[in-house]
Each structure stands twice: as C-alpha cells, then as structure tokens.
mmCIF file of C-alpha atoms in Angstrom:
data_model
loop_
_atom_site.group_PDB
_atom_site.id
_atom_site.type_symbol
_atom_site.label_atom_id
_atom_site.label_comp_id
_atom_site.label_asym_id
_atom_site.label_seq_id
_atom_site.Cartn_x
_atom_site.Cartn_y
_atom_site.Cartn_z
ATOM 1 C CA GLN A 11 -14.693 -2.553 15.362
ATOM 2 C CA ASP A 12 -15.019 -0.491 12.163
ATOM 3 C CA MET A 13 -11.486 -1.468 11.130
ATOM 4 C CA LYS A 14 -11.998 -5.241 11.547
ATOM 5 C CA ILE A 15 -13.204 -6.202 8.088
ATOM 6 C CA ALA A 16 -12.369 -9.617 6.664
ATOM 7 C CA GLU A 17 -10.778 -9.535 3.216
ATOM 8 C CA PRO A 18 -10.988 -12.578 0.928
ATOM 9 C CA MET A 19 -7.783 -13.828 -0.659
ATOM 10 C CA ILE A 20 -6.385 -16.852 -2.421
ATOM 11 C CA THR A 21 -2.749 -17.683 -1.765
ATOM 12 C CA VAL A 22 -0.497 -20.410 -3.132
ATOM 13 C CA ALA A 23 3.007 -21.062 -1.818
ATOM 14 C CA ILE A 24 5.502 -23.670 -2.920
ATOM 15 C CA GLY A 25 9.159 -24.156 -2.199
ATOM 16 C CA THR A 26 12.033 -25.872 -0.492
ATOM 17 C CA ALA A 27 14.242 -24.882 2.418
ATOM 18 C CA ASP A 28 16.288 -22.621 0.104
ATOM 19 C CA ILE A 29 13.752 -21.142 -2.329
ATOM 20 C CA ARG A 30 10.085 -20.286 -2.001
ATOM 21 C CA GLY A 31 7.499 -18.809 -4.330
ATOM 22 C CA GLN A 32 4.170 -17.290 -3.380
ATOM 23 C CA LEU A 33 1.210 -15.972 -5.392
ATOM 24 C CA VAL A 34 -1.657 -14.004 -3.861
ATOM 25 C CA TYR A 35 -4.940 -12.878 -5.425
ATOM 26 C CA LYS A 36 -7.362 -10.577 -3.637
ATOM 27 C CA PRO A 37 -10.567 -10.206 -5.666
ATOM 28 C CA ILE A 38 -11.470 -6.922 -3.957
ATOM 29 C CA SER A 39 -9.628 -4.141 -2.186
ATOM 30 C CA LEU A 40 -10.557 -2.722 1.177
ATOM 31 C CA SER A 41 -8.610 0.475 0.671
ATOM 32 C CA VAL A 42 -8.007 3.157 3.234
ATOM 33 C CA LEU A 43 -10.646 5.879 3.292
ATOM 34 C CA PRO A 44 -11.006 8.354 6.125
ATOM 35 C CA ALA A 45 -14.459 8.718 7.621
ATOM 36 C CA ILE A 46 -16.217 11.613 5.913
ATOM 37 C CA THR A 47 -19.069 12.018 8.403
ATOM 38 C CA GLY A 48 -19.868 10.832 11.881
ATOM 39 C CA PRO A 49 -17.838 10.628 15.080
ATOM 40 C CA TRP A 50 -14.680 9.285 13.375
ATOM 41 C CA SER A 51 -14.513 11.995 10.716
ATOM 42 C CA VAL A 52 -11.210 13.831 10.446
ATOM 43 C CA ILE A 53 -12.441 16.110 7.661
ATOM 44 C CA ASP A 54 -13.680 19.641 8.259
ATOM 45 C CA PRO A 55 -17.498 19.508 7.810
ATOM 46 C CA ALA A 56 -17.343 22.363 5.270
ATOM 47 C CA TYR A 57 -15.031 20.264 3.065
ATOM 48 C CA ALA A 58 -16.911 17.024 3.726
ATOM 49 C CA ALA A 59 -19.998 18.679 2.239
ATOM 50 C CA LEU A 60 -18.086 19.037 -1.069
ATOM 51 C CA ILE A 61 -17.629 15.244 -1.382
ATOM 52 C CA ASP A 62 -20.363 13.324 -3.194
ATOM 53 C CA PRO A 63 -20.562 9.962 -1.352
ATOM 54 C CA ALA A 64 -22.131 8.346 -4.440
ATOM 55 C CA ALA A 65 -19.006 9.221 -6.465
ATOM 56 C CA ILE A 66 -16.571 7.485 -4.095
ATOM 57 C CA PRO A 67 -15.259 4.365 -5.870
ATOM 58 C CA LYS A 68 -16.585 1.084 -4.485
ATOM 59 C CA THR A 69 -13.341 -0.812 -3.929
ATOM 60 C CA ASN A 70 -15.139 -3.984 -2.834
ATOM 61 C CA THR A 71 -15.782 -4.933 -6.489
ATOM 62 C CA LEU A 72 -13.828 -7.157 -8.890
ATOM 63 C CA GLU A 73 -12.612 -4.047 -10.715
ATOM 64 C CA PHE A 74 -10.349 -3.438 -7.704
ATOM 65 C CA GLY A 75 -8.855 -6.942 -7.591
ATOM 66 C CA GLN A 76 -5.154 -7.219 -6.751
ATOM 67 C CA PHE A 77 -2.455 -9.724 -7.633
ATOM 68 C CA ALA A 78 1.012 -10.209 -6.134
ATOM 69 C CA GLY A 79 3.916 -12.596 -6.509
ATOM 70 C CA ARG A 80 7.102 -13.141 -4.563
ATOM 71 C CA ILE A 81 10.187 -15.355 -4.762
ATOM 72 C CA ASP A 82 12.503 -15.723 -1.756
ATOM 73 C CA VAL A 83 15.945 -17.316 -1.787
ATOM 74 C CA HIS A 84 17.700 -18.296 1.429
ATOM 75 C CA HIS A 85 21.372 -19.250 1.682
ATOM 76 C CA ALA A 86 23.318 -19.499 4.935
ATOM 77 C CA ASN A 87 22.569 -16.234 6.779
ATOM 78 C CA ILE A 88 21.350 -14.257 3.733
ATOM 79 C CA ASP A 89 17.775 -13.878 2.461
ATOM 80 C CA VAL A 90 16.923 -12.203 -0.854
ATOM 81 C CA GLY A 91 13.446 -11.707 -2.294
ATOM 82 C CA ILE A 92 11.906 -10.202 -5.400
ATOM 83 C CA MET A 93 8.287 -9.145 -5.554
ATOM 84 C CA ALA A 94 5.656 -7.689 -7.848
ATOM 85 C CA PHE A 95 2.197 -6.260 -7.150
ATOM 86 C CA MET A 96 -0.563 -5.136 -9.525
ATOM 87 C CA GLY A 97 -3.547 -3.307 -8.108
ATOM 88 C CA HIS A 98 -4.394 0.128 -6.753
ATOM 89 C CA MET A 99 -2.649 2.381 -4.279
ATOM 90 C CA SER A 100 -4.346 1.809 -0.928
ATOM 91 C CA GLN A 101 -4.349 5.521 -0.077
ATOM 92 C CA PRO A 102 -6.978 7.598 -1.888
ATOM 93 C CA SER A 103 -6.150 10.518 -4.127
ATOM 94 C CA PHE A 104 -8.150 13.726 -3.866
ATOM 95 C CA ALA A 105 -9.104 15.931 -6.815
ATOM 96 C CA ILE A 106 -9.990 19.361 -5.477
ATOM 97 C CA ARG A 107 -11.738 21.629 -7.980
ATOM 98 C CA LEU A 108 -11.439 25.351 -7.324
ATOM 99 C CA ASP A 109 -13.642 28.254 -8.312
ATOM 100 C CA PRO A 110 -11.418 30.214 -10.743
ATOM 101 C CA SER A 111 -12.540 33.582 -9.400
ATOM 102 C CA THR A 112 -12.235 32.903 -5.650
ATOM 103 C CA TYR A 113 -9.850 29.922 -5.555
ATOM 104 C CA GLN A 114 -12.184 28.303 -3.042
ATOM 105 C CA PRO A 115 -12.920 24.562 -3.328
ATOM 106 C CA VAL A 116 -16.209 23.773 -5.065
ATOM 107 C CA SER A 117 -15.925 19.966 -5.195
ATOM 108 C CA ILE A 118 -13.720 17.156 -3.951
ATOM 109 C CA GLN A 119 -13.508 13.818 -5.744
ATOM 110 C CA ILE A 120 -11.903 10.735 -4.246
ATOM 111 C CA GLY A 121 -10.143 8.169 -6.416
ATOM 112 C CA TYR A 122 -7.685 5.282 -6.273
ATOM 113 C CA THR A 123 -4.691 5.181 -8.610
ATOM 114 C CA ARG A 124 -3.984 1.901 -10.416
ATOM 115 C CA ALA A 125 -0.323 0.994 -9.969
ATOM 116 C CA PHE A 126 2.317 -1.697 -10.344
ATOM 117 C CA LEU A 127 5.045 -2.241 -7.734
ATOM 118 C CA THR A 128 8.204 -4.227 -8.264
ATOM 119 C CA GLY A 129 10.987 -4.530 -5.757
ATOM 120 C CA ILE A 130 13.751 -6.454 -4.094
ATOM 121 C CA ASP A 131 14.579 -7.018 -0.456
ATOM 122 C CA ALA A 132 17.527 -8.537 1.359
ATOM 123 C CA GLY A 133 18.426 -9.512 4.879
ATOM 124 C CA PHE A 134 21.729 -10.524 6.438
ATOM 125 C CA ALA A 135 22.223 -11.933 9.929
ATOM 126 C CA ALA A 136 25.518 -11.327 11.728
ATOM 127 C CA GLY A 137 25.648 -12.419 15.342
ATOM 128 C CA PRO A 138 22.859 -10.704 17.278
ATOM 129 C CA PHE A 139 22.243 -8.192 14.481
ATOM 130 C CA THR A 140 20.040 -8.419 11.417
ATOM 131 C CA PHE A 141 20.577 -5.950 8.588
ATOM 132 C CA MET A 142 17.652 -5.514 6.192
ATOM 133 C CA SER A 143 16.889 -3.372 3.183
ATOM 134 C CA GLU A 144 14.107 -3.041 0.634
ATOM 135 C CA ALA A 145 13.877 -1.049 -2.582
ATOM 136 C CA GLY A 146 11.130 -0.785 -5.136
ATOM 137 C CA ILE A 147 9.424 1.337 -7.725
ATOM 138 C CA TRP A 148 5.755 2.214 -7.991
ATOM 139 C CA ILE A 149 4.689 2.641 -11.618
ATOM 140 C CA SER A 150 1.447 4.617 -11.697
ATOM 141 C CA GLU A 151 -1.316 4.620 -14.292
ATOM 142 C CA ASP A 152 -0.285 8.263 -14.703
ATOM 143 C CA PHE A 153 3.159 7.273 -16.004
ATOM 144 C CA ASP A 154 3.953 10.663 -17.545
ATOM 145 C CA ALA A 155 2.764 12.571 -14.429
ATOM 146 C CA SER A 156 0.267 14.654 -16.395
ATOM 147 C CA ASP A 157 -2.802 14.056 -14.196
ATOM 148 C CA PRO A 158 -2.649 15.963 -10.884
ATOM 149 C CA ASP A 159 -5.490 13.804 -9.527
ATOM 150 C CA LYS A 160 -3.369 10.617 -9.584
ATOM 151 C CA TYR A 161 -0.324 9.456 -7.684
ATOM 152 C CA ASN A 162 2.919 9.689 -9.671
ATOM 153 C CA ASN A 163 5.629 7.063 -10.075
ATOM 154 C CA ALA A 164 7.794 6.758 -6.996
ATOM 155 C CA CYS A 165 10.910 5.006 -5.781
ATOM 156 C CA VAL A 166 10.643 3.569 -2.290
ATOM 157 C CA TYR A 167 13.279 2.162 0.022
ATOM 158 C CA LYS A 168 13.800 1.145 3.607
ATOM 159 C CA ARG A 169 16.811 0.134 5.700
ATOM 160 C CA ASP A 170 16.675 -1.545 9.090
ATOM 161 C CA LEU A 171 19.013 -2.802 11.750
ATOM 162 C CA MET A 172 17.527 -5.120 14.345
ATOM 163 C CA SER A 173 19.038 -6.353 17.575
ATOM 164 C CA PRO A 174 17.408 -8.169 20.485
ATOM 165 C CA TYR A 175 16.859 -6.152 23.636
ATOM 166 C CA PRO A 176 19.017 -7.160 26.586
ATOM 167 C CA ARG A 177 17.177 -9.432 28.981
ATOM 168 C CA ALA A 178 16.120 -7.993 32.296
ATOM 169 C CA ARG A 179 17.899 -9.493 35.273
ATOM 170 C CA SER A 180 16.045 -10.322 38.422
ATOM 171 C CA SER A 181 17.709 -9.955 41.816
#
C-alpha cells in the first residue's frame, strides 16, 4: 500500500490517425526514495543514522514540477516519435561525506538532480515481429560533470524484438 500514491497531472493530446502530439505537466514529483527506517528499510542502520530526514528534499512541492512533450508519426507499419522531458531524475543521488583521517562516512545527504531528456523512438512491424528502438540523452544540471553529488549527462538506448507466443493447443 505504501507504493500506491496518486500523482496529479494535466495532459493534453491532439492529433489525427497519422500524427499525434501530447503535452504532460506534473506539478509535483513522487520520486523514488528507499525507506530509511522501519520494516521496509534496505539501508544499514549505522548508515541510516547519518541521514538527516529533515534535509531530504520534499519532492511533493511545485519546485519539483515536471513537463514533457511528445510527437508521434505513424505511416503504414512504421511509428516514429520524438520526446522531451524537463524535471528531475527520479532516482536520488547520495552525497557521502568522509572523515579525512579515517575515511569513514560522517554524513549522507540525499538529493535529486535536475535534468532534461530528449530522445527519439521508432517501431517497425513485419509479419508477427515488431522491431523497436529508443535513443536519448540526459542533460544534467551538472553539465560539466564537476559535482560528484549529481548525476552526469548520459546517453541511453534500448532495442527490442517482440513476437507473440505460440498459442497452446488443447487435445
């Protein structure tokens, strides 16, 4: 039940059979954060004690709003889409401060990196097979990769081949 949290969003879509555009605005972000204490905690209690709960960013505020847009084009058995997203990475970043004499952690700070994603995806159907691919680039607020507490820029991609499973025959 802890994971079932409603998230407000406004979405607008317009298009025809061959082209479609969509805009989405989420005024807050319900980002991923592992449980720090309690029965669901996956963090060693010694390290959890180094995290100040009051310093964890409150992502359910307008400061963490997100915006995305997408355009899809469909022709015959080919689909192509371009997309853009502006918001924060959903996975937290961890800044671990070490004692310079012992190299033991003395504090852990949790943050969320602001980022922009742009990408393209394509799909092609051929008989029972569907070939799909996606490629994109995350552009981080730490563009020059000088802050070890933030996520860096990253290229992302994915390729898929889908085919229906054969139907089971009954005797």
